[in-house]
mmCIF file of C-alpha atoms and ligand atoms in Angstrom:
data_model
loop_
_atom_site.group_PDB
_atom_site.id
_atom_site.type_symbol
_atom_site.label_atom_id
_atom_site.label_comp_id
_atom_site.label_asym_id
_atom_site.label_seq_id
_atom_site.Cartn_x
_atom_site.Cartn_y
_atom_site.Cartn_z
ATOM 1 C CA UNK A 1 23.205 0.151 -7.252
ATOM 2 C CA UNK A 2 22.294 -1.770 -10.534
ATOM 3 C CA UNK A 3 19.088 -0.880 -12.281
ATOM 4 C CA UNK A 4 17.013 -3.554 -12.861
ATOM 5 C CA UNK A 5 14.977 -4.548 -15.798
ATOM 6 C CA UNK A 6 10.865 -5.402 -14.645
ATOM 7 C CA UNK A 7 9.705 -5.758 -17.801
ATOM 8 C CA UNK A 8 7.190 -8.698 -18.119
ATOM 9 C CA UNK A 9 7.550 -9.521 -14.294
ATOM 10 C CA UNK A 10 3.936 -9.539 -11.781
ATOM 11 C CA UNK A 11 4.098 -7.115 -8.777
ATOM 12 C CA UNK A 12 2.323 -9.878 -5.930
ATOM 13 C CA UNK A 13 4.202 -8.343 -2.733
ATOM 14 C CA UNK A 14 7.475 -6.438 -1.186
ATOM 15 C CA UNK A 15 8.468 -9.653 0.223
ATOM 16 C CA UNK A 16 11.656 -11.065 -1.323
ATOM 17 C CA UNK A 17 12.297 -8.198 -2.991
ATOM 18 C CA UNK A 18 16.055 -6.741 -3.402
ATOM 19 C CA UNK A 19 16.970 -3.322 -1.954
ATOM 20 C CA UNK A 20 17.997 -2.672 -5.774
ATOM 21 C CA UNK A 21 14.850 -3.730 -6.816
ATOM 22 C CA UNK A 22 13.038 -1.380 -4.640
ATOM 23 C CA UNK A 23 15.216 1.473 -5.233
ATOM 24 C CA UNK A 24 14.937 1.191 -9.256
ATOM 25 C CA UNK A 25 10.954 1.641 -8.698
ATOM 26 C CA UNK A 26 11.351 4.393 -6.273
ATOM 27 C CA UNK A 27 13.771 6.663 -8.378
ATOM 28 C CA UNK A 28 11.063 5.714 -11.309
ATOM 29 C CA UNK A 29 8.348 7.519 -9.231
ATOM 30 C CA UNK A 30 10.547 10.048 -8.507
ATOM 31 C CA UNK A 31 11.382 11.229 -11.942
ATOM 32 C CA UNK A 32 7.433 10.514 -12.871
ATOM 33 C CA UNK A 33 6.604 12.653 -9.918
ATOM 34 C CA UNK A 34 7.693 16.126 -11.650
ATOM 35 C CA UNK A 35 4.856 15.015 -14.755
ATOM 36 C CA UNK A 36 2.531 15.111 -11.969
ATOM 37 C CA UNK A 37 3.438 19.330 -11.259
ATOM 38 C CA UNK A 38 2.875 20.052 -14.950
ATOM 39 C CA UNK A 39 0.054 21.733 -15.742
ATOM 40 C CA UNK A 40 -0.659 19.501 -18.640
ATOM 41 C CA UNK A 41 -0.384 16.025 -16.589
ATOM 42 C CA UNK A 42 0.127 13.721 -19.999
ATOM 43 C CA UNK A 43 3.182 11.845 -21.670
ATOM 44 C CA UNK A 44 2.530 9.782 -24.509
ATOM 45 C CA UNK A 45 4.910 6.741 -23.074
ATOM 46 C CA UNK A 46 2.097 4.569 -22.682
ATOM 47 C CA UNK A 47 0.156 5.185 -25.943
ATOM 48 C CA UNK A 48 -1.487 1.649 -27.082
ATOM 49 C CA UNK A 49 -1.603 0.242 -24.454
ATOM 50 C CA UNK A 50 -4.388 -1.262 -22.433
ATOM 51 C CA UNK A 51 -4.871 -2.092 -18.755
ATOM 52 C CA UNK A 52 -8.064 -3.738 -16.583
ATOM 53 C CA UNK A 53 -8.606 -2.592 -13.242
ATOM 54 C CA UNK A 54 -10.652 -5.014 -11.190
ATOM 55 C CA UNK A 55 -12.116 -4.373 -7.779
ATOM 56 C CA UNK A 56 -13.579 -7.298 -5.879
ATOM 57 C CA UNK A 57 -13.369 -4.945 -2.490
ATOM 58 C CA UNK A 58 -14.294 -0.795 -2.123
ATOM 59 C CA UNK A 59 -11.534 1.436 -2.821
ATOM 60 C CA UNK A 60 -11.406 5.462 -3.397
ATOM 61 C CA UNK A 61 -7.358 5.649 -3.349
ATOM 62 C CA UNK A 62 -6.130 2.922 -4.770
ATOM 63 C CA UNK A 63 -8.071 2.474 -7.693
ATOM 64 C CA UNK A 64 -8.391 6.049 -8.512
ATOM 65 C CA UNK A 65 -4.620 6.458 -8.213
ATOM 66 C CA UNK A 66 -3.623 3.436 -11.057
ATOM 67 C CA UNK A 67 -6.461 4.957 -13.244
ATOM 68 C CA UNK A 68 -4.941 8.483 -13.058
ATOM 69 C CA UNK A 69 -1.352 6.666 -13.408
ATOM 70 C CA UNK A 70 -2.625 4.829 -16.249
ATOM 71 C CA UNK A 71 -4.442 7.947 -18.119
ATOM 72 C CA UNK A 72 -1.612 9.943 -17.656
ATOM 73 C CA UNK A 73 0.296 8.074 -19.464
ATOM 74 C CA UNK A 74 -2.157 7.956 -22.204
ATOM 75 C CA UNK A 75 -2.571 3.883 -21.370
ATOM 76 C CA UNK A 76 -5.872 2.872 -22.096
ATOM 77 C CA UNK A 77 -7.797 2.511 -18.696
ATOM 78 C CA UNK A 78 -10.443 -0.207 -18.256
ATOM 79 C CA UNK A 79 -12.687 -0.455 -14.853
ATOM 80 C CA UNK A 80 -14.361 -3.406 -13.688
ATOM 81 C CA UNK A 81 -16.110 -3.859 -10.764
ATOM 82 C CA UNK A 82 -16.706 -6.741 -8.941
ATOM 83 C CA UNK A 83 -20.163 -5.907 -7.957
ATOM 84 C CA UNK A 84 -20.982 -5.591 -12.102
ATOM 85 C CA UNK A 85 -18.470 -8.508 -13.773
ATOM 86 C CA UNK A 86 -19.601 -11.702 -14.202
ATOM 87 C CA UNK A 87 -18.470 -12.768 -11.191
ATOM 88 C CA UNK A 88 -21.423 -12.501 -9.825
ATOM 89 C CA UNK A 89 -22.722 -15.209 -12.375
ATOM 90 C CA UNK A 90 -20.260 -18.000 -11.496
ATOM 91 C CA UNK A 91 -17.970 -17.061 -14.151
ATOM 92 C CA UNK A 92 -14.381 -18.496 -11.652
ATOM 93 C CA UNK A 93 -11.250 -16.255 -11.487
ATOM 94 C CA UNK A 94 -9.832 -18.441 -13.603
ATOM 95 C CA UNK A 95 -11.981 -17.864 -16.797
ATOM 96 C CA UNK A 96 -12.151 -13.535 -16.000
ATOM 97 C CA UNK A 97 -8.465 -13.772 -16.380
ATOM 98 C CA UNK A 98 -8.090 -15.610 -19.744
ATOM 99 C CA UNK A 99 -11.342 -13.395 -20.838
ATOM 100 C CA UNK A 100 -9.149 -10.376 -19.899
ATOM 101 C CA UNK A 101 -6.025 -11.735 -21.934
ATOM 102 C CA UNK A 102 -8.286 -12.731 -24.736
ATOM 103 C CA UNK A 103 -9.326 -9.003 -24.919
ATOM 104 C CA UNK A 104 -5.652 -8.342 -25.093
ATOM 105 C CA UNK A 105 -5.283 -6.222 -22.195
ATOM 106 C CA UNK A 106 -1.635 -5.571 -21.617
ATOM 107 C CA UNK A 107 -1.785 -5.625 -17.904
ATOM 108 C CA UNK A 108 -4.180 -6.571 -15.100
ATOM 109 C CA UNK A 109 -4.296 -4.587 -11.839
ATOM 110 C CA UNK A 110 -6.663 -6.724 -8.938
ATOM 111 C CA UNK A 111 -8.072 -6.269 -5.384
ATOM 112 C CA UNK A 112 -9.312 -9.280 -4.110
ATOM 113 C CA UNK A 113 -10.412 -9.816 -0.253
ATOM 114 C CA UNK A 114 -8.933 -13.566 -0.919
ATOM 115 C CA UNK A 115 -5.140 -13.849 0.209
ATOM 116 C CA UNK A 116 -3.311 -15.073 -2.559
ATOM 117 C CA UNK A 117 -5.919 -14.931 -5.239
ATOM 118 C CA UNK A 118 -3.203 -12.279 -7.109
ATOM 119 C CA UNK A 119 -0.283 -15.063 -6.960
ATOM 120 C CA UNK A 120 -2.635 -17.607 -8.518
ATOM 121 C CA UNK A 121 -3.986 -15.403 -11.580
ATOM 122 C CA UNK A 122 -0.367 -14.360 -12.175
ATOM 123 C CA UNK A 123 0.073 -18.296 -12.873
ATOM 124 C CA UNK A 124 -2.707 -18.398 -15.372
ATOM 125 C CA UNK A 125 -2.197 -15.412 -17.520
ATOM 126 C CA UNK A 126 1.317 -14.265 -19.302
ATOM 127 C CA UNK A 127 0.297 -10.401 -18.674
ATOM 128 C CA UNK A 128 1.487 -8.893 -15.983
ATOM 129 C CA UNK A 129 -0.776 -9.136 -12.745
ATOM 130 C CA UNK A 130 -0.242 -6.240 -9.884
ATOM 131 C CA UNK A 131 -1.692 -6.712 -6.704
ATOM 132 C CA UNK A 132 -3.618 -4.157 -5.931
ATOM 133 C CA UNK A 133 -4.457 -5.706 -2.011
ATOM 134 C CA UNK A 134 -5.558 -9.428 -1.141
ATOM 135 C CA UNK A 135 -7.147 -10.057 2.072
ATOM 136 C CA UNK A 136 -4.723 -9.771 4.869
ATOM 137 C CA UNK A 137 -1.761 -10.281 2.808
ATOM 138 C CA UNK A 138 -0.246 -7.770 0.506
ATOM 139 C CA UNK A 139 -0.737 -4.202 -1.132
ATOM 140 C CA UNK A 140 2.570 -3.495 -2.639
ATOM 141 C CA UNK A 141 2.143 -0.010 -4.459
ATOM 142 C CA UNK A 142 1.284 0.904 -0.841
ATOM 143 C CA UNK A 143 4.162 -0.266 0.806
ATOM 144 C CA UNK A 144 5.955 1.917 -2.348
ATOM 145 C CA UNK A 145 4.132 4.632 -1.666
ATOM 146 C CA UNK A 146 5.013 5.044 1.628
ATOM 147 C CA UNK A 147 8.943 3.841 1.140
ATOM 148 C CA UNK A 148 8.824 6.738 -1.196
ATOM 149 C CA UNK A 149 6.881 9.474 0.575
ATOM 150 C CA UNK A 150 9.481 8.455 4.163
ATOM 151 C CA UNK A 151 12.629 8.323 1.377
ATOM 152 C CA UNK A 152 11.234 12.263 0.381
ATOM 153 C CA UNK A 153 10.909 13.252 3.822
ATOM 154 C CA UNK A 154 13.865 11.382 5.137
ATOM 155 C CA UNK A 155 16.465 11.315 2.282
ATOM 156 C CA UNK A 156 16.730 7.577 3.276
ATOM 157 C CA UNK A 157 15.528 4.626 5.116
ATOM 158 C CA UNK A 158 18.205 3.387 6.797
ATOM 159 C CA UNK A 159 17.963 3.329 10.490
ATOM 160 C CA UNK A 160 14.717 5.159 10.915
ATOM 161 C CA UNK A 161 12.304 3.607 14.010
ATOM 162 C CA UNK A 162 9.351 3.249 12.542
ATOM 163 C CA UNK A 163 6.132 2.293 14.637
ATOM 164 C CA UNK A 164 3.095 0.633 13.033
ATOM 165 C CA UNK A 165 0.534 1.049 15.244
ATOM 166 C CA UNK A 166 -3.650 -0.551 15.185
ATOM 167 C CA UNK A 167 -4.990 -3.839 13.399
ATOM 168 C CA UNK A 168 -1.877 -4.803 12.172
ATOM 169 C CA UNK A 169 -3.287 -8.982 12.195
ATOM 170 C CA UNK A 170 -5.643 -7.839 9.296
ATOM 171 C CA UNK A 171 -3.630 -5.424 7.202
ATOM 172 C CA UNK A 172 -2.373 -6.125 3.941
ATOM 173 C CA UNK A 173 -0.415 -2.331 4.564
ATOM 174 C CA UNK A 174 1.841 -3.388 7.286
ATOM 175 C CA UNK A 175 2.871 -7.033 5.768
ATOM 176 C CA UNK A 176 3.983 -4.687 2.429
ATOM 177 C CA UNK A 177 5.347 -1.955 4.817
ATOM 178 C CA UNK A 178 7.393 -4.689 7.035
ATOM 179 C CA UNK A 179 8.847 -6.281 3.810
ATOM 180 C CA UNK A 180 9.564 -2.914 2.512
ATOM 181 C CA UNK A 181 10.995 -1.532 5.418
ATOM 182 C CA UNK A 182 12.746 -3.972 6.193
ATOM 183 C CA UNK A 183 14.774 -4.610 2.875
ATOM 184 C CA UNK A 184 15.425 -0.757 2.760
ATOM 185 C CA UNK A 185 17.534 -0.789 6.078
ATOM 186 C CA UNK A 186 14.564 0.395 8.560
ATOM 187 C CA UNK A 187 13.580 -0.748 11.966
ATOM 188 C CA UNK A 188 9.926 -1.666 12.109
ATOM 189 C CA UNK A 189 8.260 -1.571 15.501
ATOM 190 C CA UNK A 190 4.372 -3.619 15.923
ATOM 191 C CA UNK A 191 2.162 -1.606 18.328
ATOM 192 C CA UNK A 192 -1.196 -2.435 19.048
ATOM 193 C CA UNK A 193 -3.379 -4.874 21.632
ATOM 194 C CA UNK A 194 -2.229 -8.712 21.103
ATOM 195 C CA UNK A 195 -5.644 -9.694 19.649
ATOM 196 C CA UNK A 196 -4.502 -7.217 16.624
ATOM 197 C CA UNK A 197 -0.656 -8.609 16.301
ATOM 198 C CA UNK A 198 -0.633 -11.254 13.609
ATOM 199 C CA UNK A 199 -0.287 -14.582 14.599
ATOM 200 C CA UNK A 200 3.065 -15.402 12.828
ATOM 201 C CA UNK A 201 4.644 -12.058 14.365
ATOM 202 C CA UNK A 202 8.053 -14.364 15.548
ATOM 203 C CA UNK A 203 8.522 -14.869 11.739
ATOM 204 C CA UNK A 204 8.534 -11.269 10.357
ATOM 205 C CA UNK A 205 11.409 -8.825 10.651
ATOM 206 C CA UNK A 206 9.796 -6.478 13.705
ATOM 207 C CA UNK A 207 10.218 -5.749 17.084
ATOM 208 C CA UNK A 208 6.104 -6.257 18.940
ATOM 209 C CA UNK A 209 5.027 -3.677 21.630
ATOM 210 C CA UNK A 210 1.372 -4.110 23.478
ATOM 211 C CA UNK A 211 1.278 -1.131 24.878
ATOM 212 C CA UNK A 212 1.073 2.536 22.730
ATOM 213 C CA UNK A 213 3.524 4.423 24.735
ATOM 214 C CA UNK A 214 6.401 1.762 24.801
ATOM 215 C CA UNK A 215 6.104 1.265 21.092
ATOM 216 C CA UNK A 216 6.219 4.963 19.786
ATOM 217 C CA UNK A 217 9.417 6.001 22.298
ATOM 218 C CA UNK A 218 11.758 7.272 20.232
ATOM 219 C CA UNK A 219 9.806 6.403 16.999
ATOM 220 C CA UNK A 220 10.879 8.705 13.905
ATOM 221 C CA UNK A 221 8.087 7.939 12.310
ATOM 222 C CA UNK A 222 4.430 6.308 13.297
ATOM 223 C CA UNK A 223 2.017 4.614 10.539
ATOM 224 C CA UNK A 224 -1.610 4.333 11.703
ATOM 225 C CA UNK A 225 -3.765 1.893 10.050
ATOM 226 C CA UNK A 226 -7.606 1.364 10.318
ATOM 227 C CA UNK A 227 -9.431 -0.763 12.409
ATOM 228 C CA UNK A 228 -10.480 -3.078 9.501
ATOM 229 C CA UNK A 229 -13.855 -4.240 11.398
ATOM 230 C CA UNK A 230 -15.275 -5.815 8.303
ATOM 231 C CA UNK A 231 -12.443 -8.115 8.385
ATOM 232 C CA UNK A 232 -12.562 -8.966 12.017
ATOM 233 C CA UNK A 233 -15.031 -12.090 12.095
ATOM 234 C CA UNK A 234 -15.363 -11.573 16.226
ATOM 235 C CA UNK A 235 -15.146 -8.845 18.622
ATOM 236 C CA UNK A 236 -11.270 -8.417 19.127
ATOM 237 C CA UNK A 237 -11.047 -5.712 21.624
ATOM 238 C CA UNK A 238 -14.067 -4.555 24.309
ATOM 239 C CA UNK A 239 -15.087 -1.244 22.312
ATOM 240 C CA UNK A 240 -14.143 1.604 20.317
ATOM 241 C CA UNK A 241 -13.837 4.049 23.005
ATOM 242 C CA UNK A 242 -11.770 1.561 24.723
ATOM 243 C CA UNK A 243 -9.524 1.055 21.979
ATOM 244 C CA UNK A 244 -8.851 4.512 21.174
ATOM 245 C CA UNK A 245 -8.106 5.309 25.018
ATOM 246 C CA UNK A 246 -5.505 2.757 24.870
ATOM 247 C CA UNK A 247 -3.991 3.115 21.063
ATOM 248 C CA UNK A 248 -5.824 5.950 19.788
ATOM 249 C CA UNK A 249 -2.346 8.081 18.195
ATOM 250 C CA UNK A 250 -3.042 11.595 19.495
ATOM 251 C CA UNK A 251 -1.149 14.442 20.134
ATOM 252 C CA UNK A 252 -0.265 13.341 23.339
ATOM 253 C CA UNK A 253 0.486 10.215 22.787
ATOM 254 C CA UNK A 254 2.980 11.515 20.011
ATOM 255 C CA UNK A 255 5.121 13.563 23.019
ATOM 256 C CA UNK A 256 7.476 10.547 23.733
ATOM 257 C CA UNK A 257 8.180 10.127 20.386
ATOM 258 C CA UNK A 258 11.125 12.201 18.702
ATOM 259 C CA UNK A 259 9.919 15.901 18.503
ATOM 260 C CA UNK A 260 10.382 15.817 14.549
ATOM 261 C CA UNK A 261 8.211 12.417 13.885
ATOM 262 C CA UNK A 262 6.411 12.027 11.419
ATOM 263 C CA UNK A 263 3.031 10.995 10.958
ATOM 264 C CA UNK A 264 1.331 8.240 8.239
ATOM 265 C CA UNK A 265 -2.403 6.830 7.379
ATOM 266 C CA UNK A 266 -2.648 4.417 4.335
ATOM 267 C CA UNK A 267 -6.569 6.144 4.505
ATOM 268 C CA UNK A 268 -9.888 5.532 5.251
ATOM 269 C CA UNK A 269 -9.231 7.397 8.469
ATOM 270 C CA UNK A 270 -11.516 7.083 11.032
ATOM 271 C CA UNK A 271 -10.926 10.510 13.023
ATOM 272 C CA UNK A 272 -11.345 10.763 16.749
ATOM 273 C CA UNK A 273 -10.724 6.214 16.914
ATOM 274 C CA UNK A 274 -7.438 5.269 15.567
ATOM 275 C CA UNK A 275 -5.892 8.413 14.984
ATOM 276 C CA UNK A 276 -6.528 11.856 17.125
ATOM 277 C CA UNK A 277 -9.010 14.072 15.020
ATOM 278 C CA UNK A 278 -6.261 16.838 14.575
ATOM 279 C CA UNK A 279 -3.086 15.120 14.061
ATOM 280 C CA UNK A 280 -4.120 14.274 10.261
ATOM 281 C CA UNK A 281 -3.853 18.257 10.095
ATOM 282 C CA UNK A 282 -0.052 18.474 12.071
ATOM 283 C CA UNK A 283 2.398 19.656 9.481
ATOM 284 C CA UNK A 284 4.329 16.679 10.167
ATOM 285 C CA UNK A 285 2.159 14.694 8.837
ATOM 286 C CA UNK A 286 2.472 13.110 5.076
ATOM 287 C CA UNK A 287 -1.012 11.983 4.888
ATOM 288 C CA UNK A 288 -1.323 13.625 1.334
ATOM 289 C CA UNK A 289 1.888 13.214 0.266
ATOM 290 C CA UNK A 290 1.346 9.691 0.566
ATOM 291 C CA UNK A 291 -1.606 10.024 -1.712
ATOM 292 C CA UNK A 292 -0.001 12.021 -4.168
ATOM 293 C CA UNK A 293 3.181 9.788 -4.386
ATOM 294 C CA UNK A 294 0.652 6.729 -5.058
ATOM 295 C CA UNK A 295 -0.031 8.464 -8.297
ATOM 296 C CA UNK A 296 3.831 8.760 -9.133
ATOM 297 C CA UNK A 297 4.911 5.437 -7.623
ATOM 298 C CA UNK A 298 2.005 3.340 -9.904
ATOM 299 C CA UNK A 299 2.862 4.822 -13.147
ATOM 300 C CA UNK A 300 6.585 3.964 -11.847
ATOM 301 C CA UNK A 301 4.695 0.657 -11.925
ATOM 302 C CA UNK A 302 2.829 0.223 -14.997
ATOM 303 C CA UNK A 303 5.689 1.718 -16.785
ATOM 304 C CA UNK A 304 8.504 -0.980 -15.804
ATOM 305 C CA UNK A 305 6.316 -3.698 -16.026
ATOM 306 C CA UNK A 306 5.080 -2.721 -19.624
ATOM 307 C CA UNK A 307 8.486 -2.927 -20.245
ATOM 308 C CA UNK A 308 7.623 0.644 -21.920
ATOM 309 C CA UNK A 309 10.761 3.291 -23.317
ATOM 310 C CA UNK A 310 11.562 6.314 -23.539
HETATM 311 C C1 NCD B 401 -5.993 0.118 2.745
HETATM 312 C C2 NCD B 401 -6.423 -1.184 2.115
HETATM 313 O O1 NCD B 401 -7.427 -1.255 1.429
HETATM 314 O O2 NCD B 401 -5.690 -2.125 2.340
HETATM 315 N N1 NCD B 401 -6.297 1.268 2.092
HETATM 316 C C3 NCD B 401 -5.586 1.664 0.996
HETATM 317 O O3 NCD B 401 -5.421 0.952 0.041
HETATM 318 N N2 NCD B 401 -5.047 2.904 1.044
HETATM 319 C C4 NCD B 401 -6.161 0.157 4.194
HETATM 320 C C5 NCD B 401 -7.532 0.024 4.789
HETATM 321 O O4 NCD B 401 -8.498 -0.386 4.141
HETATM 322 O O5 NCD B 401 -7.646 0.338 5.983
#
């Protein structure tokens, strides 16, 4: 494998990207991972330098986990928040960003509920941009996350079946988990009702199931997302209940599966609807892990793209 230089580069989305190019982040994490066991969780690597979080959309993971990544590294962490930027007094996208640069922030880390909102600020500033989630579309450190936490698990990605199973038309996880998946040698299985496949599902590198036990026979490994209601302008199934009767991931459910599979949330969970209430608790399941590893895999992150040494 060739190791491959990110310095300077945006991180918009897993698709396109090279198995190499995945891989050199990964073993990043990896190695950042054991800073994360110390008892004194700081290295000086990225001393002087500044990043800007910026939330337009709630978050408890994600943003916690690149301001940990960040501090860790002794980077200089800066917060905004949609609700309090001026945003909210007509300042555009357009002018935040060059008031960011202007500030000389080294690198700019955005959630946006607008698809592609990351790829256009990238075009306007010459900082790095990572995209932290937009809209339906991407969430890259998550697909890492969770390329890294299976690769841990695992030892690799190749051939593993894995199911993603709920509102896959409205998440941002599964396009980044697809991409990823995909690129790293995996089999990626859709599962959910065909209101919640997305619409260009003949395009994307997956095999599409409509009904729950189909899709997670044989499965080494199932990812539940969310129902992501707030993003679903109309009613696309009858009701909760009936949802989680029909796709609900539960223990049961899980029998026809292999015996060893493993279980994955991005998080919010919603107990008792997509996922059973105890299977979080299973020991097969990585639901930490995966939170723990986003820690590892976004300094990974701010590290190659800071171009940063030693
Ligand atoms: C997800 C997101 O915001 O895309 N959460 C996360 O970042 N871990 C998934 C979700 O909101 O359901």
């Amino acid at each position: 494998m060739s190791v491959i230089n990110f310095a300077g580069r945006d991180l918009l989305g897993l698709e396109g990207m090279s198995r190499d190019e995945i891989t050199t982040i990964l073993d990043t994490a990896t190695t950042f991972s054991e800073v994360l066991r110390r008892d004194v969780k700081k290295v000086p690597t990225l001393r002087g330098k500044s990043v800007v979080t910026m939330f337009f959309e709630n978050s408890t993971r994600t943003r916690s986990s690149f301001e940990a990544a960040g501090k860790y590294m002794s980077a200089d962490v800066i917060n905004i928040s949609g609700s309090t930027s001026s945003a909210t007094k007509g300042e555009s996208l357009k002018d935040t960003f060059l008031t960011l640069q202007a500030l000389t922030a080294d690198l700019v880390v955005m959630r946006t509920p607008h698809s592609g909102a990351c790829h256009q600020a990238a075009e306007w500033v010459n900082i790095p941009v990572v995209n932290a989630g937009d809209g339906t579309h991407e969430h890259p450190t998550q697909g890492l996350l969770d390329l890294m936490t299976l690769r841990d698990a695992k030892g690799s990605l190749e051939g593993l079946t894995v199911a993603i199973v709920g509102d896959i038309a409205h998440s941002r996880v599964a396009r980044s988990n697809i991409w990823g998946l995909h690129a790293m040698g995996a089999n990626v299985r859709l599962v959910g009702p065909s209101t919640l496949l997305p619409a260009d599902a003949d395009r994307l590198p997956v095999t599409v199931f409509t009904d729950l036990h189909a899709g997670l026979e044989g499965a080494d490994v199932v990812n539940v997302l969310r129902l992501q209601l707030e993003r679903q302008a109309r009613a696309l199934f009858p009701t909760e209940r009936e949802y989680s009767r029909l796709f609900g991931v539960t223990k049961s459910a899980l029998r026809v599966a292999k015996p060893d599979v493993l279980v994955m949330h991005p998080g919010p969970m919603n107990r008792g609807l997509e996922i059973g209430g105890d299977v979080p608790d299973l020991p097969q399941s990585l639901i930490e892990k995966q939170v723990t590893n986003g820690v590892a895999v976004r300094m990974a992150v701010l590290y190659l793209l800071l171009g940063a040494e030693g």
